[in-house]
Short mmCIF file of C-alpha atoms in Angstrom, two decimals:
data_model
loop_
_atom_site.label_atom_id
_atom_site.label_comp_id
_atom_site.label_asym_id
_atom_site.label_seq_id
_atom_site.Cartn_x
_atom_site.Cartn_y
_atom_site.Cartn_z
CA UNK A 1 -7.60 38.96 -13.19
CA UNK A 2 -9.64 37.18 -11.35
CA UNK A 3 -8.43 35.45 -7.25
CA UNK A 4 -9.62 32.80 -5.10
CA UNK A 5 -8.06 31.84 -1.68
CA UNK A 6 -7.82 28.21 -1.74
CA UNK A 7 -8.06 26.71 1.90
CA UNK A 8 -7.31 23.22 3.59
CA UNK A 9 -9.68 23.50 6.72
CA UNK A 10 -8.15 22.41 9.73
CA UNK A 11 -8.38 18.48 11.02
CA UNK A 12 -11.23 17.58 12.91
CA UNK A 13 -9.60 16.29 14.92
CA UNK A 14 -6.75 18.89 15.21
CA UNK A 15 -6.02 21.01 18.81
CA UNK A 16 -7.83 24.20 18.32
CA UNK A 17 -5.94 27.37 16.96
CA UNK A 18 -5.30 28.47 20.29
CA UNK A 19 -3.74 25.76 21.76
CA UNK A 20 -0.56 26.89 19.15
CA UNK A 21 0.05 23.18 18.26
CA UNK A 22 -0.33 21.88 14.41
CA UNK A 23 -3.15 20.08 12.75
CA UNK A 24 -2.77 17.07 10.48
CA UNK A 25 0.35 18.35 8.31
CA UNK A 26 -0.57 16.44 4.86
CA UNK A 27 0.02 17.56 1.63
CA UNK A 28 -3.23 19.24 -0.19
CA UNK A 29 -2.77 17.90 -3.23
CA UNK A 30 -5.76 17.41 -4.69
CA UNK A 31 -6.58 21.21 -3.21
CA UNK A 32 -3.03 22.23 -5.40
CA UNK A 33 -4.58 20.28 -8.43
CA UNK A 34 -7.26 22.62 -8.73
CA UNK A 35 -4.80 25.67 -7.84
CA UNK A 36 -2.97 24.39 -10.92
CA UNK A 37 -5.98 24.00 -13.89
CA UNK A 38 -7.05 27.59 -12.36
CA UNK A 39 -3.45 29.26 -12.67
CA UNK A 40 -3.30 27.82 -16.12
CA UNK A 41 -6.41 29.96 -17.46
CA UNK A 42 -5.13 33.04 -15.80
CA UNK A 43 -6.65 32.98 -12.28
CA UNK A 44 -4.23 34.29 -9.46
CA UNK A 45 -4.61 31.53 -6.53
CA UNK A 46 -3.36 31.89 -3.00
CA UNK A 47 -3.40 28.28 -0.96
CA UNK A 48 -4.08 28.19 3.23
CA UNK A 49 -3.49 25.20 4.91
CA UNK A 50 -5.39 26.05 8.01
CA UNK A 51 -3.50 22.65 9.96
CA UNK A 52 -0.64 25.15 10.49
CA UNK A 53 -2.03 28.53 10.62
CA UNK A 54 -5.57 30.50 10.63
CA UNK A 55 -5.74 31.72 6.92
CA UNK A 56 -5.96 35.14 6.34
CA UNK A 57 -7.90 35.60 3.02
CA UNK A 58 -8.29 38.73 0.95
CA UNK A 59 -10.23 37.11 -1.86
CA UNK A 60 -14.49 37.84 -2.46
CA UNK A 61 -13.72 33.57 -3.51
CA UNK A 62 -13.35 31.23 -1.19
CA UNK A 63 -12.78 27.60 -2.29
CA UNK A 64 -12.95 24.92 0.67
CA UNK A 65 -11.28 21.72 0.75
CA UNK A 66 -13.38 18.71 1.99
CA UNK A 67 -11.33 15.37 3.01
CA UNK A 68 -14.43 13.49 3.79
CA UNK A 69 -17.74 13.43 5.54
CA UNK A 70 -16.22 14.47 8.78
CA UNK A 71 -15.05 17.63 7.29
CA UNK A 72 -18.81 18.91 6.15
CA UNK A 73 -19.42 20.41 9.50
CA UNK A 74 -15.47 22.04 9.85
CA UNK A 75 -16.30 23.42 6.11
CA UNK A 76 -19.80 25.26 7.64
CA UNK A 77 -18.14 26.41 10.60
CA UNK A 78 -15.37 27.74 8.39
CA UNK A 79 -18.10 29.31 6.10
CA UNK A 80 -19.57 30.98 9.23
CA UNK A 81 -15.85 32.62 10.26
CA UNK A 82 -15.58 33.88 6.84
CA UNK A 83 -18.65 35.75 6.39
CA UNK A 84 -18.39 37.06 9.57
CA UNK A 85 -15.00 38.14 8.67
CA UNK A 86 -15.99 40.03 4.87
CA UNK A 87 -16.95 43.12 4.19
CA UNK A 88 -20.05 42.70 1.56
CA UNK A 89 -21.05 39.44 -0.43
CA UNK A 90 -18.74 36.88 -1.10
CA UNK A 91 -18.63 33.25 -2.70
CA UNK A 92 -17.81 30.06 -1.90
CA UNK A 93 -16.96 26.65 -3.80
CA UNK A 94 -16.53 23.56 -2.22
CA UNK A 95 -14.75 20.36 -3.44
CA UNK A 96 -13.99 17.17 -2.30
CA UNK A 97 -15.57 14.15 -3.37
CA UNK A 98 -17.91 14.15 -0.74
CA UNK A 99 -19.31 17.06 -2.09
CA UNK A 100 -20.27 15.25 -5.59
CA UNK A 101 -21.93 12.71 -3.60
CA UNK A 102 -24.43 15.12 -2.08
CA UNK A 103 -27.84 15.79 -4.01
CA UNK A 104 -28.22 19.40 -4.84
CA UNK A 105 -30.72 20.17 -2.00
CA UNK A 106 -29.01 18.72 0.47
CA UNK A 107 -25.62 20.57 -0.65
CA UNK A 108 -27.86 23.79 -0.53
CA UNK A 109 -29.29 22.80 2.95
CA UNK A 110 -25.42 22.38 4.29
CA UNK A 111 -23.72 24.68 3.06
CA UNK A 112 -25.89 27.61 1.13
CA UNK A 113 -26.88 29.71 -1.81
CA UNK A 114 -23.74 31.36 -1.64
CA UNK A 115 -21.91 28.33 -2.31
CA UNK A 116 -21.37 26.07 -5.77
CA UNK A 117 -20.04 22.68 -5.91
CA UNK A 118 -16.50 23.67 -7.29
CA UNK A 119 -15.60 19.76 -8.83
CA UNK A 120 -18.11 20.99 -11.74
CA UNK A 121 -15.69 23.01 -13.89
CA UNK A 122 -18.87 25.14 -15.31
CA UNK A 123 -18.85 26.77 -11.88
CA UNK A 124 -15.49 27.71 -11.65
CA UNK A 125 -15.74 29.21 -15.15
CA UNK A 126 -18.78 31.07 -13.97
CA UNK A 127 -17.96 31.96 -10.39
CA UNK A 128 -14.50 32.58 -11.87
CA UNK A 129 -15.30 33.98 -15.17
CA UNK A 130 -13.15 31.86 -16.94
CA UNK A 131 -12.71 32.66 -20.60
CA UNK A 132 -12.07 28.95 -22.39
CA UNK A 133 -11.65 25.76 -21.15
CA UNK A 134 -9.42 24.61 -18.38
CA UNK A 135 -6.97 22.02 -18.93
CA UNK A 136 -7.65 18.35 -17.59
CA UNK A 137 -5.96 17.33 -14.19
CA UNK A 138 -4.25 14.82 -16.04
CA UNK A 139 -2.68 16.87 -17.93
CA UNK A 140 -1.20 19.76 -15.42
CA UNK A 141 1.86 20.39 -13.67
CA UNK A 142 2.18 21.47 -9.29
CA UNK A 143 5.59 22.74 -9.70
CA UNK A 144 4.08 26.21 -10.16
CA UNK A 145 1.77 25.78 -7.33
CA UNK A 146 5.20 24.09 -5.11
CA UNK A 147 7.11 27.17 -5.80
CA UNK A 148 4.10 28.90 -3.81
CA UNK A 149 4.84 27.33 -0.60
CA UNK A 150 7.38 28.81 1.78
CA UNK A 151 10.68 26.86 2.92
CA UNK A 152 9.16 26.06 6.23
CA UNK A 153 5.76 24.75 5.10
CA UNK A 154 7.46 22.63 2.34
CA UNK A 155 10.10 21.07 5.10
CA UNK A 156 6.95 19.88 6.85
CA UNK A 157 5.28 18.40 4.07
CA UNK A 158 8.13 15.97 2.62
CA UNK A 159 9.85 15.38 5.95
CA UNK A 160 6.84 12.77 6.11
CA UNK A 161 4.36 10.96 4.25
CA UNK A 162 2.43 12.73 1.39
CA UNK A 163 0.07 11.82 -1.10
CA UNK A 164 1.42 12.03 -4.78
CA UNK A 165 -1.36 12.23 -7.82
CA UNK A 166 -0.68 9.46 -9.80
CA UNK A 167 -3.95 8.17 -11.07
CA UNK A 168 -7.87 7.94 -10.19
CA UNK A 169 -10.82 5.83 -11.21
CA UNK A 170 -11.94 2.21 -10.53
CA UNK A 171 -13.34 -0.48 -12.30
CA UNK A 172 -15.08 -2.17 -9.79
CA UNK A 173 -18.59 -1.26 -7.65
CA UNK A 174 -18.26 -1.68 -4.10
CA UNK A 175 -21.27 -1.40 -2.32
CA UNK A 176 -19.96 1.07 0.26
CA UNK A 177 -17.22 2.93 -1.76
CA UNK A 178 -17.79 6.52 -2.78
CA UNK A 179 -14.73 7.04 -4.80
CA UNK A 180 -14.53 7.39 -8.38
CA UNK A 181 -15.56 3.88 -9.50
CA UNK A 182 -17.23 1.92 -12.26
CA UNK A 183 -15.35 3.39 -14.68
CA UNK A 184 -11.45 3.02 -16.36
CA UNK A 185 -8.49 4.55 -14.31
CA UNK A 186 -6.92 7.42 -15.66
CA UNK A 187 -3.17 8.17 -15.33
CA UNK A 188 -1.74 11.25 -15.22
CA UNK A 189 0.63 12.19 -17.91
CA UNK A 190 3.65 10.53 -16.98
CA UNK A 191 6.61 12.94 -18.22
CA UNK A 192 4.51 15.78 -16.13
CA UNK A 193 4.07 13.50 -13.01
CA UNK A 194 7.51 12.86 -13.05
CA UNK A 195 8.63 16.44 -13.76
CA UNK A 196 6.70 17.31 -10.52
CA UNK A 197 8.40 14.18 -8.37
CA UNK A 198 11.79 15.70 -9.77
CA UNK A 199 11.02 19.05 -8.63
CA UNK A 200 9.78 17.71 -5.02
CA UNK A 201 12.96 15.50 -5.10
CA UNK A 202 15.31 18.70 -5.96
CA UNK A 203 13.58 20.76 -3.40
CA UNK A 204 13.72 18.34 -0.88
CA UNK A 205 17.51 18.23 -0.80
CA UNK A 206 17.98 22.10 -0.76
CA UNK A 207 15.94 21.44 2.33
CA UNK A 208 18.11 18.83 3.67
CA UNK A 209 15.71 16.17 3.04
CA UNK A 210 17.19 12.89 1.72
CA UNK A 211 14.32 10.94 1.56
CA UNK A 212 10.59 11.11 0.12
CA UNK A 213 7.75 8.74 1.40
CA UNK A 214 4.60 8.80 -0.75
CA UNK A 215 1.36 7.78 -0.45
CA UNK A 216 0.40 6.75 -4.21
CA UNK A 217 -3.26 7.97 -5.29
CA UNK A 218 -4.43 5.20 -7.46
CA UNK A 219 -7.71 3.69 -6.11
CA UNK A 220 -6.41 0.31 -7.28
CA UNK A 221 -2.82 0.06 -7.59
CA UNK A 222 -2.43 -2.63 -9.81
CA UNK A 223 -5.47 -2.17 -12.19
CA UNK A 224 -3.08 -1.19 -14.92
CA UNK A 225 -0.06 -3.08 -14.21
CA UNK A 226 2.15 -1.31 -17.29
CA UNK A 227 1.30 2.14 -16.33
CA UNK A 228 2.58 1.26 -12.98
CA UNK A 229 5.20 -0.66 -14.20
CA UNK A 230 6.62 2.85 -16.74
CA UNK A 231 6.21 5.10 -13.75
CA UNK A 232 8.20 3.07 -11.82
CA UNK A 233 10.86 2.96 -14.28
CA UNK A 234 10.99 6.51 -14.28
CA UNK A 235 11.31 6.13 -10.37
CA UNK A 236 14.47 4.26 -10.86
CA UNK A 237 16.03 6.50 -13.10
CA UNK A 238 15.52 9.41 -10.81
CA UNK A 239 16.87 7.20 -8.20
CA UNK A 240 20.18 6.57 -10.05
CA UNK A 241 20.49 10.74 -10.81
CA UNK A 242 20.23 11.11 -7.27
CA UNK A 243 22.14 9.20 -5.41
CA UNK A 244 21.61 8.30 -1.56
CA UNK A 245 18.07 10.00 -2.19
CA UNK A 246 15.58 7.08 -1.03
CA UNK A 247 12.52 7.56 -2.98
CA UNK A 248 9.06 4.84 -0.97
CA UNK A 249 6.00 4.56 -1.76
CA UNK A 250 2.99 2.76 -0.72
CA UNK A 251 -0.89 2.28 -1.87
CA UNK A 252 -4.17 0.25 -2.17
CA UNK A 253 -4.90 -2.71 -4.40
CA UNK A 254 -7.82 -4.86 -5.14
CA UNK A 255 -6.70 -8.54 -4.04
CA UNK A 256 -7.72 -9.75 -7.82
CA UNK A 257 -5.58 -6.83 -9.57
CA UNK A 258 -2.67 -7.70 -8.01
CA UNK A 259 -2.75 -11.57 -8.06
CA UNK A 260 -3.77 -11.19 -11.76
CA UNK A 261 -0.31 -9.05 -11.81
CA UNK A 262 1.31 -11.37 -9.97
CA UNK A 263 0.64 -14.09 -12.07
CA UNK A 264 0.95 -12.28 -15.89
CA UNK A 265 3.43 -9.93 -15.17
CA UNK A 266 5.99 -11.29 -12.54
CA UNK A 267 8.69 -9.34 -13.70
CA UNK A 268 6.85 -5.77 -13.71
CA UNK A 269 6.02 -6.65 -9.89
CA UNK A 270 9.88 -7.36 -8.84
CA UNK A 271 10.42 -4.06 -10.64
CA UNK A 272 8.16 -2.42 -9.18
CA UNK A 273 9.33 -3.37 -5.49
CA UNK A 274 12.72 -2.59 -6.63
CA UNK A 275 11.72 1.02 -7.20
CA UNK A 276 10.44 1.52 -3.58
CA UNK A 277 7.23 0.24 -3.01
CA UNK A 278 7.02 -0.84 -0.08
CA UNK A 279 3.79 -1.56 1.19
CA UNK A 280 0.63 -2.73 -0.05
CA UNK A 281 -3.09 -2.09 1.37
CA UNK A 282 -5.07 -4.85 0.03
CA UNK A 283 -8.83 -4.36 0.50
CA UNK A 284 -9.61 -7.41 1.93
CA UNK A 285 -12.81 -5.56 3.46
CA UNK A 286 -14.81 -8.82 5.25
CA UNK A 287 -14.32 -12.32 5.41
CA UNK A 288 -16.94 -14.03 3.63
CA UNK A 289 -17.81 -15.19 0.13
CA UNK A 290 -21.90 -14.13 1.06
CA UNK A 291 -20.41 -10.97 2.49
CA UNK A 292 -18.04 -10.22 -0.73
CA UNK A 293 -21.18 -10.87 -2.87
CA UNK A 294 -23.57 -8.67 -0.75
CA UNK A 295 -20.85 -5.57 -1.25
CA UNK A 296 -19.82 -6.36 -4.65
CA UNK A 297 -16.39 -7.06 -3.66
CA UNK A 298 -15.43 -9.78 -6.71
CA UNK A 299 -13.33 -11.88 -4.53
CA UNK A 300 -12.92 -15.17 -2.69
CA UNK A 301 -11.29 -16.02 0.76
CA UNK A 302 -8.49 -18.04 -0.73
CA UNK A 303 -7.39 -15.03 -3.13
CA UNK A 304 -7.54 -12.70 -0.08
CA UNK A 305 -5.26 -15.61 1.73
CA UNK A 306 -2.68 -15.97 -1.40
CA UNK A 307 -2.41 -11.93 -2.25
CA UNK A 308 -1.09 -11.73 1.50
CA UNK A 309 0.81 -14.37 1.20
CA UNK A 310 2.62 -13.90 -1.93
CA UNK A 311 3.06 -9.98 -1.67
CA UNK A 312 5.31 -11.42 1.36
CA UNK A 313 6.71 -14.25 0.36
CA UNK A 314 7.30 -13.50 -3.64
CA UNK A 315 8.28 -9.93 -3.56
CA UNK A 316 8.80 -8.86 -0.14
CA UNK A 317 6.10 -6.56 0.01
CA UNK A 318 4.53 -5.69 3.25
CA UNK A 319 1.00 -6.80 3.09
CA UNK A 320 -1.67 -4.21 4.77
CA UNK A 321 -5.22 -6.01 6.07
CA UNK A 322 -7.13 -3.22 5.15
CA UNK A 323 -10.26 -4.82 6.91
CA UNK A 324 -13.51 -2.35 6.44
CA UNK A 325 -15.94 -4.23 7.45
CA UNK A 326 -18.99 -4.31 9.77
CA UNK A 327 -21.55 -3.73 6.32
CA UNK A 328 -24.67 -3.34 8.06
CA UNK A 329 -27.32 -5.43 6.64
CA UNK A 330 -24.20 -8.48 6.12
CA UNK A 331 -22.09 -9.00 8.64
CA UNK A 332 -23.18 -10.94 11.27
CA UNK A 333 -21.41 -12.05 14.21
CA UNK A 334 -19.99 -15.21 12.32
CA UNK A 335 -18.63 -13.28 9.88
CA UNK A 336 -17.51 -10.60 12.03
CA UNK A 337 -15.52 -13.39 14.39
CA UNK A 338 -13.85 -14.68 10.75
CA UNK A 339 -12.46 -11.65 10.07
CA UNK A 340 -10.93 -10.91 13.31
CA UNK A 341 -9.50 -14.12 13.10
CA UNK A 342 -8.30 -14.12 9.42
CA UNK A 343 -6.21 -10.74 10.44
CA UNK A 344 -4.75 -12.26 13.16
CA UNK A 345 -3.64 -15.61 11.43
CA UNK A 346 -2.16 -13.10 8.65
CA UNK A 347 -0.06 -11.00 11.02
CA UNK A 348 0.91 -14.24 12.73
CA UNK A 349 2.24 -16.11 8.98
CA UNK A 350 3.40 -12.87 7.19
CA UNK A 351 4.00 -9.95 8.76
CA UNK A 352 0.65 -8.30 7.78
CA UNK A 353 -0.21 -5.02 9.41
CA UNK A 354 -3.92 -4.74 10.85
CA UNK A 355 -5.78 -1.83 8.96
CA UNK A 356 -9.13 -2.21 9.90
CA UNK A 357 -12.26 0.41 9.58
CA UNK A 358 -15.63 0.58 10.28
CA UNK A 359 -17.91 0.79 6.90
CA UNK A 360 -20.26 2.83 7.06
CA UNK A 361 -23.59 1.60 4.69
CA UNK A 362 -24.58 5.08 3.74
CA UNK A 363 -22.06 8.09 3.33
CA UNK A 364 -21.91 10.63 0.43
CA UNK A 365 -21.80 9.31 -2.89
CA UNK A 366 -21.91 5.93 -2.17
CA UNK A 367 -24.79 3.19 -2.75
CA UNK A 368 -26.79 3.62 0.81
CA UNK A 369 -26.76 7.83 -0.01
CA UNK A 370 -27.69 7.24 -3.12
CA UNK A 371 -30.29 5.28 -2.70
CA UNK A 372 -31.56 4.79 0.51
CA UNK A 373 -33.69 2.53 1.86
CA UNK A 374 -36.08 2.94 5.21
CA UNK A 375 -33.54 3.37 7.58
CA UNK A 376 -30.67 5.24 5.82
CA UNK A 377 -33.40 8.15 4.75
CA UNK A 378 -34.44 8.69 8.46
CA UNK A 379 -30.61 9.18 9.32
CA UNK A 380 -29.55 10.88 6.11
CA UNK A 381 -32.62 13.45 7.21
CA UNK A 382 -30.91 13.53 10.73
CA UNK A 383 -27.05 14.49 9.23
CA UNK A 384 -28.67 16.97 6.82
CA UNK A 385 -30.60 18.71 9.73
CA UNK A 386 -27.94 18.80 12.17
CA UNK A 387 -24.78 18.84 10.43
CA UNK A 388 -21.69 18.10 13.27
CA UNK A 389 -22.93 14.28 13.28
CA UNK A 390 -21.35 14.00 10.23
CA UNK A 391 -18.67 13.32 12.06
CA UNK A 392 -19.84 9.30 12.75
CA UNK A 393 -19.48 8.31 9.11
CA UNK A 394 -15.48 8.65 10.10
CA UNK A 395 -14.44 4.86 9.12
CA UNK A 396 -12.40 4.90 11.96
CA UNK A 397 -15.29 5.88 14.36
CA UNK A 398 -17.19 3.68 16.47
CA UNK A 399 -20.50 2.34 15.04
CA UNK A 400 -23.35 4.30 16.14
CA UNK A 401 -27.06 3.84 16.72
CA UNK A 402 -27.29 6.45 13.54
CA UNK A 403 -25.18 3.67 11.58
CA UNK A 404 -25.70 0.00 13.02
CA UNK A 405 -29.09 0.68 14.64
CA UNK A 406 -29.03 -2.98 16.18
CA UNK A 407 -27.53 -3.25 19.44
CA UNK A 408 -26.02 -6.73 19.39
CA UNK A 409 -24.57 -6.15 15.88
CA UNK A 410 -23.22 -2.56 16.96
CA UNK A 411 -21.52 -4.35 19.98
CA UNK A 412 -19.98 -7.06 18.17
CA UNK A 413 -18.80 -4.50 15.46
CA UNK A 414 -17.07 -2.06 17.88
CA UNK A 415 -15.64 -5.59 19.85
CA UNK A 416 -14.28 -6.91 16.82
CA UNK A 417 -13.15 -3.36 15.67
CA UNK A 418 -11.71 -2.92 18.89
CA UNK A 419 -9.26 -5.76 19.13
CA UNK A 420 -7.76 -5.93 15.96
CA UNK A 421 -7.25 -2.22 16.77
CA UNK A 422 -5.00 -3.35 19.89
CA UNK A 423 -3.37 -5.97 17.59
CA UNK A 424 -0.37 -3.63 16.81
CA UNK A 425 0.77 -0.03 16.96
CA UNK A 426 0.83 0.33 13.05
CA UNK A 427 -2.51 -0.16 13.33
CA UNK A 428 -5.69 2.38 12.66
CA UNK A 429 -6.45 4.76 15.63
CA UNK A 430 -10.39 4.16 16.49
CA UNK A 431 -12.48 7.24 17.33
CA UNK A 432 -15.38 7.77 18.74
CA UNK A 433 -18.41 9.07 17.75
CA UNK A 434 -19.44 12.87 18.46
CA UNK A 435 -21.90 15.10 17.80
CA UNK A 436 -24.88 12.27 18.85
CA UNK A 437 -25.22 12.64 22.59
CA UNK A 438 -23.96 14.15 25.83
CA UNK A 439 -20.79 13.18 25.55
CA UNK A 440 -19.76 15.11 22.66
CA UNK A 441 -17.26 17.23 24.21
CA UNK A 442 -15.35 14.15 26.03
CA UNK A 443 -15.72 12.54 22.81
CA UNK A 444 -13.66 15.46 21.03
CA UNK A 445 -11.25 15.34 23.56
CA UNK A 446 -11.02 12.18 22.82
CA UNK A 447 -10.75 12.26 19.25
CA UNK A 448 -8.16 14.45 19.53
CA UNK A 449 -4.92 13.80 17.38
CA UNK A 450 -6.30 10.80 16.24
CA UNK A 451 -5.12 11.16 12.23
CA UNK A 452 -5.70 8.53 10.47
CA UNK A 453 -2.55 7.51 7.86
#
């Protein structure tokens, strides 16, 4: 039979291992979705979440988990530990999104020919050698992969927020997105996501857990209103077989999915709160119609304005400003100054909670990469060539020169940034960049502990 050691690299911006403290404790699921397709075909898996411990690998296989841009240089230094580490060859496979959004050379460049891109199932059959086919994500359960993980591990995971599989895939074509999008969302299979929640719910209580909080995975909550609608439903009935278990969640939605939700399918939404959503992160992302048109974001001020408004006011939903914004080559400091002052006038009329983020015009996967124009090439060059400045296409880092080359636009970006930053205590956690000049080590000091939720 054939192993891999599966590992969770540590937080970038986690205390080193010697300082004994934890990383960023956060479920691995998409890591433990892989774990699962590969158990099903017959390949033994062992799973190292290096945010509470250094993993201690026995494995030829190595398969790294990448959360992000910021985690391509912790993957290389993690690469370089390893193979100083084995005894003889070994191989590595990398996943993440990122890592789909990098072009073959420049995945070779980062991280070597020992290494495949491990979200293309033909090399984990290969590198694996995997007899048949392996059984879509959709489609498989964690409880196997749960059972793995030890009493103490588990405790931390559920005795705070986590991220539950649920669905992926978008519709829509953000400029500066590099998740799954363009295409129809796909659900999991319900009775199996449920089957899992059960499980998590059971082993929560042996634990002496009485409450889950989780973080739902759809890119667009509200794209498919009925799916939503049956899997809360389920939700509720797991609720009522459980009593005084509390059972939250939260997640992103397109302003236009949920109006249109709102408006066709009132009841679903009251049902929906009812089951324990909570919160809603509505990618507001700007504050101008030339702005919205520029990115591709298919929206208008006014629907950003009622979405807030009547997640708060019809359901009793907390609204999230989830304000990425800063699109180099749009905003300008008009625009900039309009969406500081839309967030606050939210926060001030319903309760919203300040999310904001830096976007960042080129990062893996996303239009910029892909297709760059003068100025993105001469910086993608620079990332590929010196790896640890990855680290500024964090959307809660700073704007750079690397990424807003302009001064006075860079300023106003990091101003604006900065102050609805300060605007409450829920709010993101800015960061600044490292890796670009002499201040790198102050900057990772920082940095440090700065996890963004």
């Amino acid at each position: 039979m054939e192993t891999i050691d599966l590992v969770q690299p540590r937080h970038d911006y986690a205390p080193p291992f010697e300082s004994g403290e934890q990383g960023h404790i956060y479920m691995p699921t998409s890591m433990q979705t892989v774990a699962a397709r590969l158990e099903h075909v017959g390949v033994e898996t062992r799973i190292f979440d290096e945010n509470f411990r250094k993993a201690r690998l026995t494995s030829n296989i190595t398969g790294i988990n990448l959360v992000g841009a910021p985690y391509i240089p912790e993957a290389i230094e993690l690469q370089r530990r390893i193979r100083g580490e084995r005894a003889g060859d070994g191989k590595f496979l990398l996943g993440g999104k990122v890592i789909s959004g990098l072009k073959p050379d420049e995945f070779t460049q980062l991280f070597g020919t020992d290494s495949s891109n491990g979200n293309i199932d033909t090399m984990l059959t290969t590198n694996l050698r995997i007899q048949g086919v392996l059984p879509q994500k959709e489609d498989v359960s964690l409880i196997g992969i749960y059972e793995k993980i030890d009493d103490d591990d588990m405790r931390e995971y559920l005795s705070r927020e986590f991220g539950f599989y649920l669905s992926q895939g978008c519709n829509q074509a953000c400029s500066f997105c590099a998740a799954d999008k363009e295409q129809r969302e796909r659900y999991r299979n319900i009775d199996i996501a449920i089957k899992d929640l059960n499980y998590l719910i059971q082993r929560a209580k042996k634990l002496g857990i009485n409450k889950l909080s989780m973080y739902l995975s759809n890119l667009d909550l509200f794209q498919s209103p009925e799916m939503l609608y049956n899997f809360s439903q389920e939700i509720k009935r797991l609720k009522e077989e459980n009593p005084r278990f509390e059972i939250e969640t939260r997640g992103l939605s397109r302003v236009t999915s949920f109006l249109s939700a709102a408006k066709k399918h009132e009841e679903w939404v009251h049902a929906i709160r009812a089951s324990g959503l909570t919160t809603v992160g509505f990618g507001v992302d700007g504050f101008d119609d030339l702005v919205f048109r520029l990115t591709r974001k298919n929206q208008t001020i006014d629907e950003c304005e009622r979405a807030v408004r009547t997640s708060r006011q019809d359901f009793g939903i907390t609204p999230e400003i989830l304000m990425v914004f800063g699109h180099y080559g749009a905003d300008t400091v008009e625009t900039l100054s309009a969406a500081y002052r839309f967030t606050v006038e939210m926060m001030e009329k319903y309760g919203a909670i300040p999310r904001p983020h830096i976007s960042k015009s080129f990062t893996p996967g996303n239009e910029g990469w892909l297709n760059p124009d003068q100025h993105p090439k001469k910086a993608i060059d620079q990332l590929i060539q010196d790896p640890k400045m990855f680290q500024v296409l964090d959307f809660t880092t700073l704007a750079s020169e690397l990424t807003h080359p302009d001064q006075v636009i860079r300023d106003t970006v990091n101003g604006y940034y900065l102050k609805i930053c300060k605007l409450s205590p829920l709010s993101t956690q800015w960061t600044s960049p490292q890796g670009i000049d002499e201040t790198i080590e102050e900057n990772k000091a920082r940095n440090m502990g700065k996890y963004d939720r």
